[in-house]
C-alpha cells in the first residue's frame, strides 16, 4: 500500500508555483521531484498536477513517500509502549535504563531494536528514525518517524519550536526564583569526553523551568527546551545550583532514586495530516512516583 505525506497550503505560501513550493518550502530536490512526477506521486486536491500550477490557500498536497526496504537496526523482541501512532509517526514511552538507538558496543536491547521487531510483526517495513534523543536513564515521550519526509517535517517543527518537549525533574534544594530561564552555552568538557559543560564558546542552550512543588529540601520542576543540547537539562540545573536527584554524573546520588529523576512527561506537535496541535503524555514511572512520595513524607536525602 502506497504511503503519502499530506500538506495543507497556508496563507503565506498561497500563489507559489507548485515546483517552487516543493523545492523551497518542502525541501524536495529537483531529482526527487522528477522521480515523483514519473511515479504520479504528486497529487493536488486528489489529482495529478502540472508543476507550474500555482497553489492556493487550503489546497491539499499529497506527496508519495519513498518505500523503505530495511529497518536500519536488527529487529529484536521486547516490550514497547506506544502512546500514539498514525501513518507518519509514533510516540513511544521509553523506560529508564534503555538506550534509544544502538551505539558503540551496544547493538541490541535498545528501543529501536524493539520497535523494529514490533513493526516487523505488523508487516510494516519502515526504517527506524528517532526524531530526537533521550539519555539512557531518562524516561518518557520520544518520537519516531516512519519515513524520511515525516522525519524532515518533525525535525523542522523541533527547530521552529512547534514541537515542544516537557520534562519533570526532582532536584536538590528549594529553587529560587520559582520560575525562570537558564541561558548558558554548552560545549565539550575539558577533560572528560563523555561529559558536557558550561563553556563560553559552546553552543547556545536555553532551558525554561517552573516549580510545581517544594518539599523539605527538594523541588519538583517542569521544564521546557528552546534548544536540545546533549545533557542540557542536567547540566543547566547543576549549573544553577539545583542538581537532579540520582544523577551521578552532574547531580547527586540518592538513596531513593537509582537513576536521574528526569522524565519526558509530554510532547506537543502539529499532526502531519492536518497540522492540528496535539499533546501526548507519558505517565510517571513507578520509581519517579515513589520518589515524589518519599519527598512528600518530609524525608531528606
PDB file of C-alpha atoms in Angstrom:
ATOM      1  CA  UNK A   1       0.000   0.000   0.000  1.00  0.00           C
ATOM      2  CA  UNK A   2       1.392   3.389  -1.025  1.00  0.00           C
ATOM      3  CA  UNK A   3       2.045   5.934   1.705  1.00  0.00           C
ATOM      4  CA  UNK A   4       1.687   9.684   1.199  1.00  0.00           C
ATOM      5  CA  UNK A   5       2.646  12.731   3.223  1.00  0.00           C
ATOM      6  CA  UNK A   6      -0.134  15.342   3.235  1.00  0.00           C
ATOM      7  CA  UNK A   7       0.390  19.106   3.378  1.00  0.00           C
ATOM      8  CA  UNK A   8      -2.119  21.941   3.677  1.00  0.00           C
ATOM      9  CA  UNK A   9      -1.081  25.127   1.871  1.00  0.00           C
ATOM     10  CA  UNK A  10      -1.049  28.053   4.357  1.00  0.00           C
ATOM     11  CA  UNK A  11      -1.760  31.700   3.550  1.00  0.00           C
ATOM     12  CA  UNK A  12       1.906  32.708   3.371  1.00  0.00           C
ATOM     13  CA  UNK A  13       2.612  30.177   0.590  1.00  0.00           C
ATOM     14  CA  UNK A  14      -0.538  30.739  -1.481  1.00  0.00           C
ATOM     15  CA  UNK A  15       0.297  31.838  -5.030  1.00  0.00           C
ATOM     16  CA  UNK A  16       3.608  29.974  -5.255  1.00  0.00           C
ATOM     17  CA  UNK A  17       4.219  27.765  -8.270  1.00  0.00           C
ATOM     18  CA  UNK A  18       3.940  24.130  -7.153  1.00  0.00           C
ATOM     19  CA  UNK A  19       7.525  23.319  -8.167  1.00  0.00           C
ATOM     20  CA  UNK A  20       8.800  26.278  -6.141  1.00  0.00           C
ATOM     21  CA  UNK A  21       6.679  25.225  -3.157  1.00  0.00           C
ATOM     22  CA  UNK A  22       8.118  21.702  -3.334  1.00  0.00           C
ATOM     23  CA  UNK A  23      11.724  22.883  -3.641  1.00  0.00           C
ATOM     24  CA  UNK A  24      11.921  25.958  -1.430  1.00  0.00           C
ATOM     25  CA  UNK A  25       9.322  25.268   1.242  1.00  0.00           C
ATOM     26  CA  UNK A  26       9.200  21.468   1.480  1.00  0.00           C
ATOM     27  CA  UNK A  27      12.870  20.979   0.535  1.00  0.00           C
ATOM     28  CA  UNK A  28      12.403  18.313  -2.143  1.00  0.00           C
ATOM     29  CA  UNK A  29      15.336  18.081  -4.567  1.00  0.00           C
ATOM     30  CA  UNK A  30      14.846  18.538  -8.294  1.00  0.00           C
ATOM     31  CA  UNK A  31      15.799  14.902  -8.900  1.00  0.00           C
ATOM     32  CA  UNK A  32      13.279  13.721  -6.296  1.00  0.00           C
ATOM     33  CA  UNK A  33      10.525  15.856  -7.883  1.00  0.00           C
ATOM     34  CA  UNK A  34      11.272  14.348 -11.305  1.00  0.00           C
ATOM     35  CA  UNK A  35      11.044  10.826  -9.869  1.00  0.00           C
ATOM     36  CA  UNK A  36       7.787  11.638  -8.089  1.00  0.00           C
ATOM     37  CA  UNK A  37       6.352  13.072 -11.312  1.00  0.00           C
ATOM     38  CA  UNK A  38       7.139   9.855 -13.189  1.00  0.00           C
ATOM     39  CA  UNK A  39       5.503   7.843 -10.383  1.00  0.00           C
ATOM     40  CA  UNK A  40       2.436  10.115 -10.358  1.00  0.00           C
ATOM     41  CA  UNK A  41       3.368  10.711  -6.760  1.00  0.00           C
ATOM     42  CA  UNK A  42       2.363  14.402  -6.543  1.00  0.00           C
ATOM     43  CA  UNK A  43      -1.364  14.998  -6.099  1.00  0.00           C
ATOM     44  CA  UNK A  44      -3.019  18.381  -5.634  1.00  0.00           C
ATOM     45  CA  UNK A  45      -6.517  18.104  -4.209  1.00  0.00           C
ATOM     46  CA  UNK A  46      -6.510  14.417  -5.103  1.00  0.00           C
ATOM     47  CA  UNK A  47      -5.397  14.746  -8.743  1.00  0.00           C
ATOM     48  CA  UNK A  48      -2.071  14.663 -10.645  1.00  0.00           C
ATOM     49  CA  UNK A  49      -0.988  18.197 -11.439  1.00  0.00           C
ATOM     50  CA  UNK A  50       1.447  20.204 -13.593  1.00  0.00           C
ATOM     51  CA  UNK A  51       4.408  21.529 -11.642  1.00  0.00           C
ATOM     52  CA  UNK A  52       3.839  25.087 -12.914  1.00  0.00           C
ATOM     53  CA  UNK A  53       0.355  25.354 -11.415  1.00  0.00           C
ATOM     54  CA  UNK A  54       0.031  27.869  -8.596  1.00  0.00           C
ATOM     55  CA  UNK A  55      -1.127  26.587  -5.213  1.00  0.00           C
ATOM     56  CA  UNK A  56      -3.968  28.271  -3.308  1.00  0.00           C
ATOM     57  CA  UNK A  57      -4.776  28.709   0.363  1.00  0.00           C
ATOM     58  CA  UNK A  58      -6.190  25.468   1.759  1.00  0.00           C
ATOM     59  CA  UNK A  59      -5.061  23.275  -1.155  1.00  0.00           C
ATOM     60  CA  UNK A  60      -4.261  19.697  -0.132  1.00  0.00           C
ATOM     61  CA  UNK A  61      -0.951  18.446  -1.483  1.00  0.00           C
ATOM     62  CA  UNK A  62      -0.114  14.738  -1.168  1.00  0.00           C
ATOM     63  CA  UNK A  63       3.407  13.523  -1.924  1.00  0.00           C
ATOM     64  CA  UNK A  64       4.351   9.857  -2.276  1.00  0.00           C
ATOM     65  CA  UNK A  65       6.782   8.583   0.346  1.00  0.00           C
ATOM     66  CA  UNK A  66       9.783   6.543  -0.719  1.00  0.00           C
ATOM     67  CA  UNK A  67       9.331   2.966   0.408  1.00  0.00           C
ATOM     68  CA  UNK A  68      11.855   1.685   2.930  1.00  0.00           C
ATOM     69  CA  UNK A  69      13.458  -1.702   2.356  1.00  0.00           C
ATOM     70  CA  UNK A  70      15.101  -2.210   5.775  1.00  0.00           C
ATOM     71  CA  UNK A  71      14.677  -1.259   9.429  1.00  0.00           C
ATOM     72  CA  UNK A  72      18.186   0.097   9.885  1.00  0.00           C
ATOM     73  CA  UNK A  73      18.628  -1.952  13.059  1.00  0.00           C
ATOM     74  CA  UNK A  74      18.294  -5.627  13.949  1.00  0.00           C
ATOM     75  CA  UNK A  75      14.682  -6.397  14.971  1.00  0.00           C
ATOM     76  CA  UNK A  76      14.603  -7.831  18.483  1.00  0.00           C
ATOM     77  CA  UNK A  77      11.621  -8.950  20.529  1.00  0.00           C
ATOM     78  CA  UNK A  78      10.977  -6.736  23.533  1.00  0.00           C
ATOM     79  CA  UNK A  79       8.264  -4.739  25.235  1.00  0.00           C
ATOM     80  CA  UNK A  80       7.425  -1.244  23.986  1.00  0.00           C
ATOM     81  CA  UNK A  81       4.587   1.084  24.992  1.00  0.00           C
ATOM     82  CA  UNK A  82       3.161   3.046  22.065  1.00  0.00           C
ATOM     83  CA  UNK A  83       1.400   6.191  23.275  1.00  0.00           C
ATOM     84  CA  UNK A  84       0.385   7.470  19.823  1.00  0.00           C
ATOM     85  CA  UNK A  85       0.640   6.246  16.239  1.00  0.00           C
ATOM     86  CA  UNK A  86      -0.510   7.420  12.818  1.00  0.00           C
ATOM     87  CA  UNK A  87       0.698   6.662   9.268  1.00  0.00           C
ATOM     88  CA  UNK A  88       3.657   9.025   9.672  1.00  0.00           C
ATOM     89  CA  UNK A  89       4.995   8.694  13.207  1.00  0.00           C
ATOM     90  CA  UNK A  90       4.888   7.078  16.632  1.00  0.00           C
ATOM     91  CA  UNK A  91       5.287   8.402  20.170  1.00  0.00           C
ATOM     92  CA  UNK A  92       6.745   5.775  22.491  1.00  0.00           C
ATOM     93  CA  UNK A  93       7.056   5.795  26.274  1.00  0.00           C
ATOM     94  CA  UNK A  94      10.732   4.993  26.798  1.00  0.00           C
ATOM     95  CA  UNK A  95      11.589   3.233  30.053  1.00  0.00           C
ATOM     96  CA  UNK A  96      14.638   4.335  32.020  1.00  0.00           C
ATOM     97  CA  UNK A  97      17.910   2.378  31.711  1.00  0.00           C
ATOM     98  CA  UNK A  98      17.405   1.801  27.964  1.00  0.00           C
ATOM     99  CA  UNK A  99      19.238   3.332  25.010  1.00  0.00           C
ATOM    100  CA  UNK A 100      17.161   4.857  22.229  1.00  0.00           C
ATOM    101  CA  UNK A 101      19.327   3.503  19.401  1.00  0.00           C
ATOM    102  CA  UNK A 102      22.343   1.190  19.032  1.00  0.00           C
ATOM    103  CA  UNK A 103      25.618   2.988  19.690  1.00  0.00           C
ATOM    104  CA  UNK A 104      29.199   2.000  20.356  1.00  0.00           C
ATOM    105  CA  UNK A 105      29.395  -1.609  21.505  1.00  0.00           C
ATOM    106  CA  UNK A 106      25.676  -1.779  22.279  1.00  0.00           C
ATOM    107  CA  UNK A 107      23.899  -3.232  19.248  1.00  0.00           C
ATOM    108  CA  UNK A 108      20.898  -4.900  20.895  1.00  0.00           C
ATOM    109  CA  UNK A 109      18.329  -4.246  23.595  1.00  0.00           C
ATOM    110  CA  UNK A 110      17.607  -0.681  22.515  1.00  0.00           C
ATOM    111  CA  UNK A 111      14.227   0.912  21.945  1.00  0.00           C
ATOM    112  CA  UNK A 112      14.954   0.998  18.211  1.00  0.00           C
ATOM    113  CA  UNK A 113      15.557  -2.766  18.123  1.00  0.00           C
ATOM    114  CA  UNK A 114      12.256  -3.418  19.883  1.00  0.00           C
ATOM    115  CA  UNK A 115      10.347  -1.006  17.633  1.00  0.00           C
ATOM    116  CA  UNK A 116      11.784  -2.672  14.525  1.00  0.00           C
ATOM    117  CA  UNK A 117      10.502  -6.030  15.782  1.00  0.00           C
ATOM    118  CA  UNK A 118       7.059  -4.582  16.533  1.00  0.00           C
ATOM    119  CA  UNK A 119       6.827  -3.124  13.016  1.00  0.00           C
ATOM    120  CA  UNK A 120       8.065  -6.386  11.516  1.00  0.00           C
ATOM    121  CA  UNK A 121       5.327  -8.345  13.299  1.00  0.00           C
ATOM    122  CA  UNK A 122       2.768  -5.997  11.737  1.00  0.00           C
ATOM    123  CA  UNK A 123       4.289  -6.371   8.251  1.00  0.00           C
ATOM    124  CA  UNK A 124       5.355  -2.711   8.210  1.00  0.00           C
ATOM    125  CA  UNK A 125       8.767  -2.084   6.665  1.00  0.00           C
ATOM    126  CA  UNK A 126       9.994   1.291   7.893  1.00  0.00           C
ATOM    127  CA  UNK A 127      13.475   2.443   8.798  1.00  0.00           C
ATOM    128  CA  UNK A 128      13.558   3.312  12.499  1.00  0.00           C
ATOM    129  CA  UNK A 129      14.088   7.087  12.696  1.00  0.00           C
ATOM    130  CA  UNK A 130      14.222   8.755  16.135  1.00  0.00           C
ATOM    131  CA  UNK A 131      13.453  12.463  15.733  1.00  0.00           C
ATOM    132  CA  UNK A 132      15.236  13.385  18.973  1.00  0.00           C
ATOM    133  CA  UNK A 133      17.049  11.589  21.800  1.00  0.00           C
ATOM    134  CA  UNK A 134      16.652  10.814  25.475  1.00  0.00           C
ATOM    135  CA  UNK A 135      19.512   9.806  27.760  1.00  0.00           C
ATOM    136  CA  UNK A 136      19.681   6.165  28.787  1.00  0.00           C
ATOM    137  CA  UNK A 137      18.287   6.869  32.266  1.00  0.00           C
ATOM    138  CA  UNK A 138      15.643   9.407  31.201  1.00  0.00           C
ATOM    139  CA  UNK A 139      12.130   8.025  30.773  1.00  0.00           C
ATOM    140  CA  UNK A 140       9.134   9.260  28.802  1.00  0.00           C
ATOM    141  CA  UNK A 141       7.964  10.522  25.415  1.00  0.00           C
ATOM    142  CA  UNK A 142      10.092  10.068  22.330  1.00  0.00           C
ATOM    143  CA  UNK A 143       9.054  10.426  18.674  1.00  0.00           C
ATOM    144  CA  UNK A 144       9.971   8.099  15.823  1.00  0.00           C
ATOM    145  CA  UNK A 145       9.195   8.983  12.196  1.00  0.00           C
ATOM    146  CA  UNK A 146       8.053   6.279   9.767  1.00  0.00           C
ATOM    147  CA  UNK A 147       9.576   7.824   6.629  1.00  0.00           C
ATOM    148  CA  UNK A 148      12.190  10.378   5.634  1.00  0.00           C
ATOM    149  CA  UNK A 149       9.739  13.156   4.786  1.00  0.00           C
ATOM    150  CA  UNK A 150       7.942  12.826   8.105  1.00  0.00           C
ATOM    151  CA  UNK A 151      11.312  12.905   9.839  1.00  0.00           C
ATOM    152  CA  UNK A 152      12.215  16.109   7.999  1.00  0.00           C
ATOM    153  CA  UNK A 153       8.930  17.814   8.864  1.00  0.00           C
ATOM    154  CA  UNK A 154       9.126  16.830  12.534  1.00  0.00           C
ATOM    155  CA  UNK A 155      12.724  18.000  12.759  1.00  0.00           C
ATOM    156  CA  UNK A 156      11.603  21.330  11.266  1.00  0.00           C
ATOM    157  CA  UNK A 157       8.891  21.531  13.927  1.00  0.00           C
ATOM    158  CA  UNK A 158      11.600  20.930  16.516  1.00  0.00           C
ATOM    159  CA  UNK A 159      13.707  23.783  15.105  1.00  0.00           C
ATOM    160  CA  UNK A 160      10.698  26.106  14.892  1.00  0.00           C
ATOM    161  CA  UNK A 161       9.539  25.096  18.413  1.00  0.00           C
ATOM    162  CA  UNK A 162       6.111  23.957  17.296  1.00  0.00           C
ATOM    163  CA  UNK A 163       7.259  20.566  18.559  1.00  0.00           C
ATOM    164  CA  UNK A 164       7.567  21.117  22.301  1.00  0.00           C
ATOM    165  CA  UNK A 165       9.032  18.784  24.895  1.00  0.00           C
ATOM    166  CA  UNK A 166       8.012  18.979  28.539  1.00  0.00           C
ATOM    167  CA  UNK A 167      10.047  17.360  31.311  1.00  0.00           C
ATOM    168  CA  UNK A 168       9.675  16.787  35.033  1.00  0.00           C
ATOM    169  CA  UNK A 169      12.693  16.713  37.322  1.00  0.00           C
ATOM    170  CA  UNK A 170      13.292  16.257  41.037  1.00  0.00           C
ATOM    171  CA  UNK A 171      16.174  18.474  42.129  1.00  0.00           C
ATOM    172  CA  UNK A 172      18.137  19.079  45.316  1.00  0.00           C
ATOM    173  CA  UNK A 173      17.172  22.324  47.061  1.00  0.00           C
ATOM    174  CA  UNK A 174      14.343  24.860  47.021  1.00  0.00           C
ATOM    175  CA  UNK A 175      14.654  26.540  43.622  1.00  0.00           C
ATOM    176  CA  UNK A 176      14.717  30.339  43.685  1.00  0.00           C
ATOM    177  CA  UNK A 177      13.280  32.067  41.804  1.00  0.00           C
ATOM    178  CA  UNK A 178      10.460  29.574  41.409  1.00  0.00           C
ATOM    179  CA  UNK A 179      10.122  30.354  37.686  1.00  0.00           C
ATOM    180  CA  UNK A 180      12.976  31.221  35.382  1.00  0.00           C
ATOM    181  CA  UNK A 181      15.127  30.683  32.300  1.00  0.00           C
ATOM    182  CA  UNK A 182      18.641  29.275  32.152  1.00  0.00           C
ATOM    183  CA  UNK A 183      20.621  30.642  29.200  1.00  0.00           C
ATOM    184  CA  UNK A 184      24.125  29.190  29.323  1.00  0.00           C
ATOM    185  CA  UNK A 185      26.145  27.803  26.386  1.00  0.00           C
ATOM    186  CA  UNK A 186      27.179  24.155  26.472  1.00  0.00           C
ATOM    187  CA  UNK A 187      30.342  22.692  24.987  1.00  0.00           C
ATOM    188  CA  UNK A 188      32.703  19.758  25.355  1.00  0.00           C
ATOM    189  CA  UNK A 189      34.146  19.032  28.794  1.00  0.00           C
ATOM    190  CA  UNK A 190      37.814  19.969  29.030  1.00  0.00           C
ATOM    191  CA  UNK A 191      38.969  16.562  30.335  1.00  0.00           C
ATOM    192  CA  UNK A 192      36.076  14.071  30.275  1.00  0.00           C
ATOM    193  CA  UNK A 193      34.997  13.024  26.742  1.00  0.00           C
ATOM    194  CA  UNK A 194      31.623  11.617  27.807  1.00  0.00           C
ATOM    195  CA  UNK A 195      30.560  14.828  29.529  1.00  0.00           C
ATOM    196  CA  UNK A 196      29.497  18.308  28.501  1.00  0.00           C
ATOM    197  CA  UNK A 197      29.994  21.524  30.417  1.00  0.00           C
ATOM    198  CA  UNK A 198      29.039  25.187  30.506  1.00  0.00           C
ATOM    199  CA  UNK A 199      31.515  26.857  28.160  1.00  0.00           C
ATOM    200  CA  UNK A 200      31.582  30.449  26.840  1.00  0.00           C
ATOM    201  CA  UNK A 201      32.467  29.197  23.350  1.00  0.00           C
ATOM    202  CA  UNK A 202      29.835  26.454  23.466  1.00  0.00           C
ATOM    203  CA  UNK A 203      26.540  26.248  21.599  1.00  0.00           C
ATOM    204  CA  UNK A 204      23.621  28.318  22.834  1.00  0.00           C
ATOM    205  CA  UNK A 205      21.393  26.386  25.224  1.00  0.00           C
ATOM    206  CA  UNK A 206      18.156  27.692  26.753  1.00  0.00           C
ATOM    207  CA  UNK A 207      16.015  25.919  29.346  1.00  0.00           C
ATOM    208  CA  UNK A 208      12.816  27.273  30.917  1.00  0.00           C
ATOM    209  CA  UNK A 209      11.596  25.968  34.270  1.00  0.00           C
ATOM    210  CA  UNK A 210       8.816  26.438  36.772  1.00  0.00           C
ATOM    211  CA  UNK A 211       8.380  24.930  40.212  1.00  0.00           C
ATOM    212  CA  UNK A 212       5.477  22.515  40.582  1.00  0.00           C
ATOM    213  CA  UNK A 213       6.028  21.798  44.263  1.00  0.00           C
ATOM    214  CA  UNK A 214       8.586  22.337  47.029  1.00  0.00           C
ATOM    215  CA  UNK A 215       9.351  19.713  49.667  1.00  0.00           C
ATOM    216  CA  UNK A 216      11.711  19.877  52.662  1.00  0.00           C
ATOM    217  CA  UNK A 217      14.921  20.108  50.650  1.00  0.00           C
ATOM    218  CA  UNK A 218      13.754  19.097  47.182  1.00  0.00           C
ATOM    219  CA  UNK A 219      11.840  20.753  44.319  1.00  0.00           C
ATOM    220  CA  UNK A 220       9.711  19.188  41.602  1.00  0.00           C
ATOM    221  CA  UNK A 221      10.200  21.179  38.394  1.00  0.00           C
ATOM    222  CA  UNK A 222       8.563  21.331  34.981  1.00  0.00           C
ATOM    223  CA  UNK A 223      10.996  22.205  32.194  1.00  0.00           C
ATOM    224  CA  UNK A 224      10.771  23.103  28.508  1.00  0.00           C
ATOM    225  CA  UNK A 225      13.592  23.493  25.994  1.00  0.00           C
ATOM    226  CA  UNK A 226      14.342  26.045  23.297  1.00  0.00           C
ATOM    227  CA  UNK A 227      17.392  24.007  22.290  1.00  0.00           C
ATOM    228  CA  UNK A 228      18.331  20.348  22.535  1.00  0.00           C
ATOM    229  CA  UNK A 229      21.983  20.092  23.556  1.00  0.00           C
ATOM    230  CA  UNK A 230      23.368  16.840  24.932  1.00  0.00           C
ATOM    231  CA  UNK A 231      22.626  16.560  28.690  1.00  0.00           C
ATOM    232  CA  UNK A 232      21.193  20.105  28.585  1.00  0.00           C
ATOM    233  CA  UNK A 233      18.713  19.936  31.465  1.00  0.00           C
ATOM    234  CA  UNK A 234      21.116  18.036  33.704  1.00  0.00           C
ATOM    235  CA  UNK A 235      23.961  20.495  33.104  1.00  0.00           C
ATOM    236  CA  UNK A 236      21.801  23.602  33.400  1.00  0.00           C
ATOM    237  CA  UNK A 237      20.221  22.585  36.693  1.00  0.00           C
ATOM    238  CA  UNK A 238      23.589  21.649  38.187  1.00  0.00           C
ATOM    239  CA  UNK A 239      24.958  24.999  36.972  1.00  0.00           C
ATOM    240  CA  UNK A 240      22.060  26.791  38.675  1.00  0.00           C
ATOM    241  CA  UNK A 241      22.904  25.006  41.921  1.00  0.00           C
ATOM    242  CA  UNK A 242      19.978  22.573  41.949  1.00  0.00           C
ATOM    243  CA  UNK A 243      21.314  19.225  40.642  1.00  0.00           C
ATOM    244  CA  UNK A 244      18.954  16.447  39.634  1.00  0.00           C
ATOM    245  CA  UNK A 245      18.399  13.799  42.277  1.00  0.00           C
ATOM    246  CA  UNK A 246      20.025  10.492  41.336  1.00  0.00           C
ATOM    247  CA  UNK A 247      22.235  11.973  38.593  1.00  0.00           C
ATOM    248  CA  UNK A 248      25.662  10.561  39.382  1.00  0.00           C
ATOM    249  CA  UNK A 249      27.356  12.425  36.516  1.00  0.00           C
ATOM    250  CA  UNK A 250      26.173  16.009  37.061  1.00  0.00           C
ATOM    251  CA  UNK A 251      23.915  15.795  40.084  1.00  0.00           C
ATOM    252  CA  UNK A 252      23.744  13.985  43.381  1.00  0.00           C
ATOM    253  CA  UNK A 253      23.379  10.301  44.147  1.00  0.00           C
ATOM    254  CA  UNK A 254      20.326   9.337  46.144  1.00  0.00           C
ATOM    255  CA  UNK A 255      19.163   6.598  48.467  1.00  0.00           C
ATOM    256  CA  UNK A 256      15.682   6.600  46.944  1.00  0.00           C
ATOM    257  CA  UNK A 257      16.292   7.281  43.214  1.00  0.00           C
ATOM    258  CA  UNK A 258      18.539   4.772  41.470  1.00  0.00           C
ATOM    259  CA  UNK A 259      18.706   6.868  38.287  1.00  0.00           C
ATOM    260  CA  UNK A 260      18.426  10.537  37.368  1.00  0.00           C
ATOM    261  CA  UNK A 261      14.954  11.805  38.290  1.00  0.00           C
ATOM    262  CA  UNK A 262      14.197  13.177  34.823  1.00  0.00           C
ATOM    263  CA  UNK A 263      11.074  12.234  32.875  1.00  0.00           C
ATOM    264  CA  UNK A 264       9.854  13.455  29.460  1.00  0.00           C
ATOM    265  CA  UNK A 265       6.287  13.886  30.647  1.00  0.00           C
ATOM    266  CA  UNK A 266       4.640  15.237  27.487  1.00  0.00           C
ATOM    267  CA  UNK A 267       5.248  16.212  23.897  1.00  0.00           C
ATOM    268  CA  UNK A 268       3.232  18.609  21.734  1.00  0.00           C
ATOM    269  CA  UNK A 269       3.418  18.676  17.939  1.00  0.00           C
ATOM    270  CA  UNK A 270       1.466  19.548  14.798  1.00  0.00           C
ATOM    271  CA  UNK A 271      -0.119  16.392  13.440  1.00  0.00           C
ATOM    272  CA  UNK A 272       1.233  15.874   9.949  1.00  0.00           C
ATOM    273  CA  UNK A 273      -2.032  15.075   8.196  1.00  0.00           C
ATOM    274  CA  UNK A 274      -3.844  18.271   9.184  1.00  0.00           C
ATOM    275  CA  UNK A 275      -1.473  20.468  11.236  1.00  0.00           C
ATOM    276  CA  UNK A 276      -3.699  20.126  14.301  1.00  0.00           C
ATOM    277  CA  UNK A 277      -1.784  20.629  17.544  1.00  0.00           C
ATOM    278  CA  UNK A 278      -1.980  17.626  19.840  1.00  0.00           C
ATOM    279  CA  UNK A 279      -0.295  16.719  23.103  1.00  0.00           C
ATOM    280  CA  UNK A 280       0.727  13.212  24.169  1.00  0.00           C
ATOM    281  CA  UNK A 281       1.526  12.486  27.802  1.00  0.00           C
ATOM    282  CA  UNK A 282       3.606   9.716  29.355  1.00  0.00           C
ATOM    283  CA  UNK A 283       2.565   8.612  32.852  1.00  0.00           C
ATOM    284  CA  UNK A 284       5.155   8.876  35.594  1.00  0.00           C
ATOM    285  CA  UNK A 285       7.045   5.600  36.008  1.00  0.00           C
ATOM    286  CA  UNK A 286       6.802   3.917  39.392  1.00  0.00           C
ATOM    287  CA  UNK A 287      10.296   4.848  40.582  1.00  0.00           C
ATOM    288  CA  UNK A 288       9.697   8.549  39.864  1.00  0.00           C
ATOM    289  CA  UNK A 289       6.263   8.500  41.509  1.00  0.00           C
ATOM    290  CA  UNK A 290       7.776   6.720  44.509  1.00  0.00           C
ATOM    291  CA  UNK A 291      10.466   9.388  44.683  1.00  0.00           C
ATOM    292  CA  UNK A 292       7.813  12.101  44.873  1.00  0.00           C
ATOM    293  CA  UNK A 293       6.010  10.202  47.630  1.00  0.00           C
ATOM    294  CA  UNK A 294       9.303   9.936  49.513  1.00  0.00           C
ATOM    295  CA  UNK A 295       9.683  13.714  49.304  1.00  0.00           C
ATOM    296  CA  UNK A 296       6.078  14.266  50.401  1.00  0.00           C
ATOM    297  CA  UNK A 297       6.823  12.287  53.541  1.00  0.00           C
ATOM    298  CA  UNK A 298       9.196  15.139  54.503  1.00  0.00           C
ATOM    299  CA  UNK A 299      12.275  12.970  54.401  1.00  0.00           C
ATOM    300  CA  UNK A 300      15.587  14.354  53.256  1.00  0.00           C
ATOM    301  CA  UNK A 301      18.425  12.666  51.386  1.00  0.00           C
TER     302      UNK A 301
END
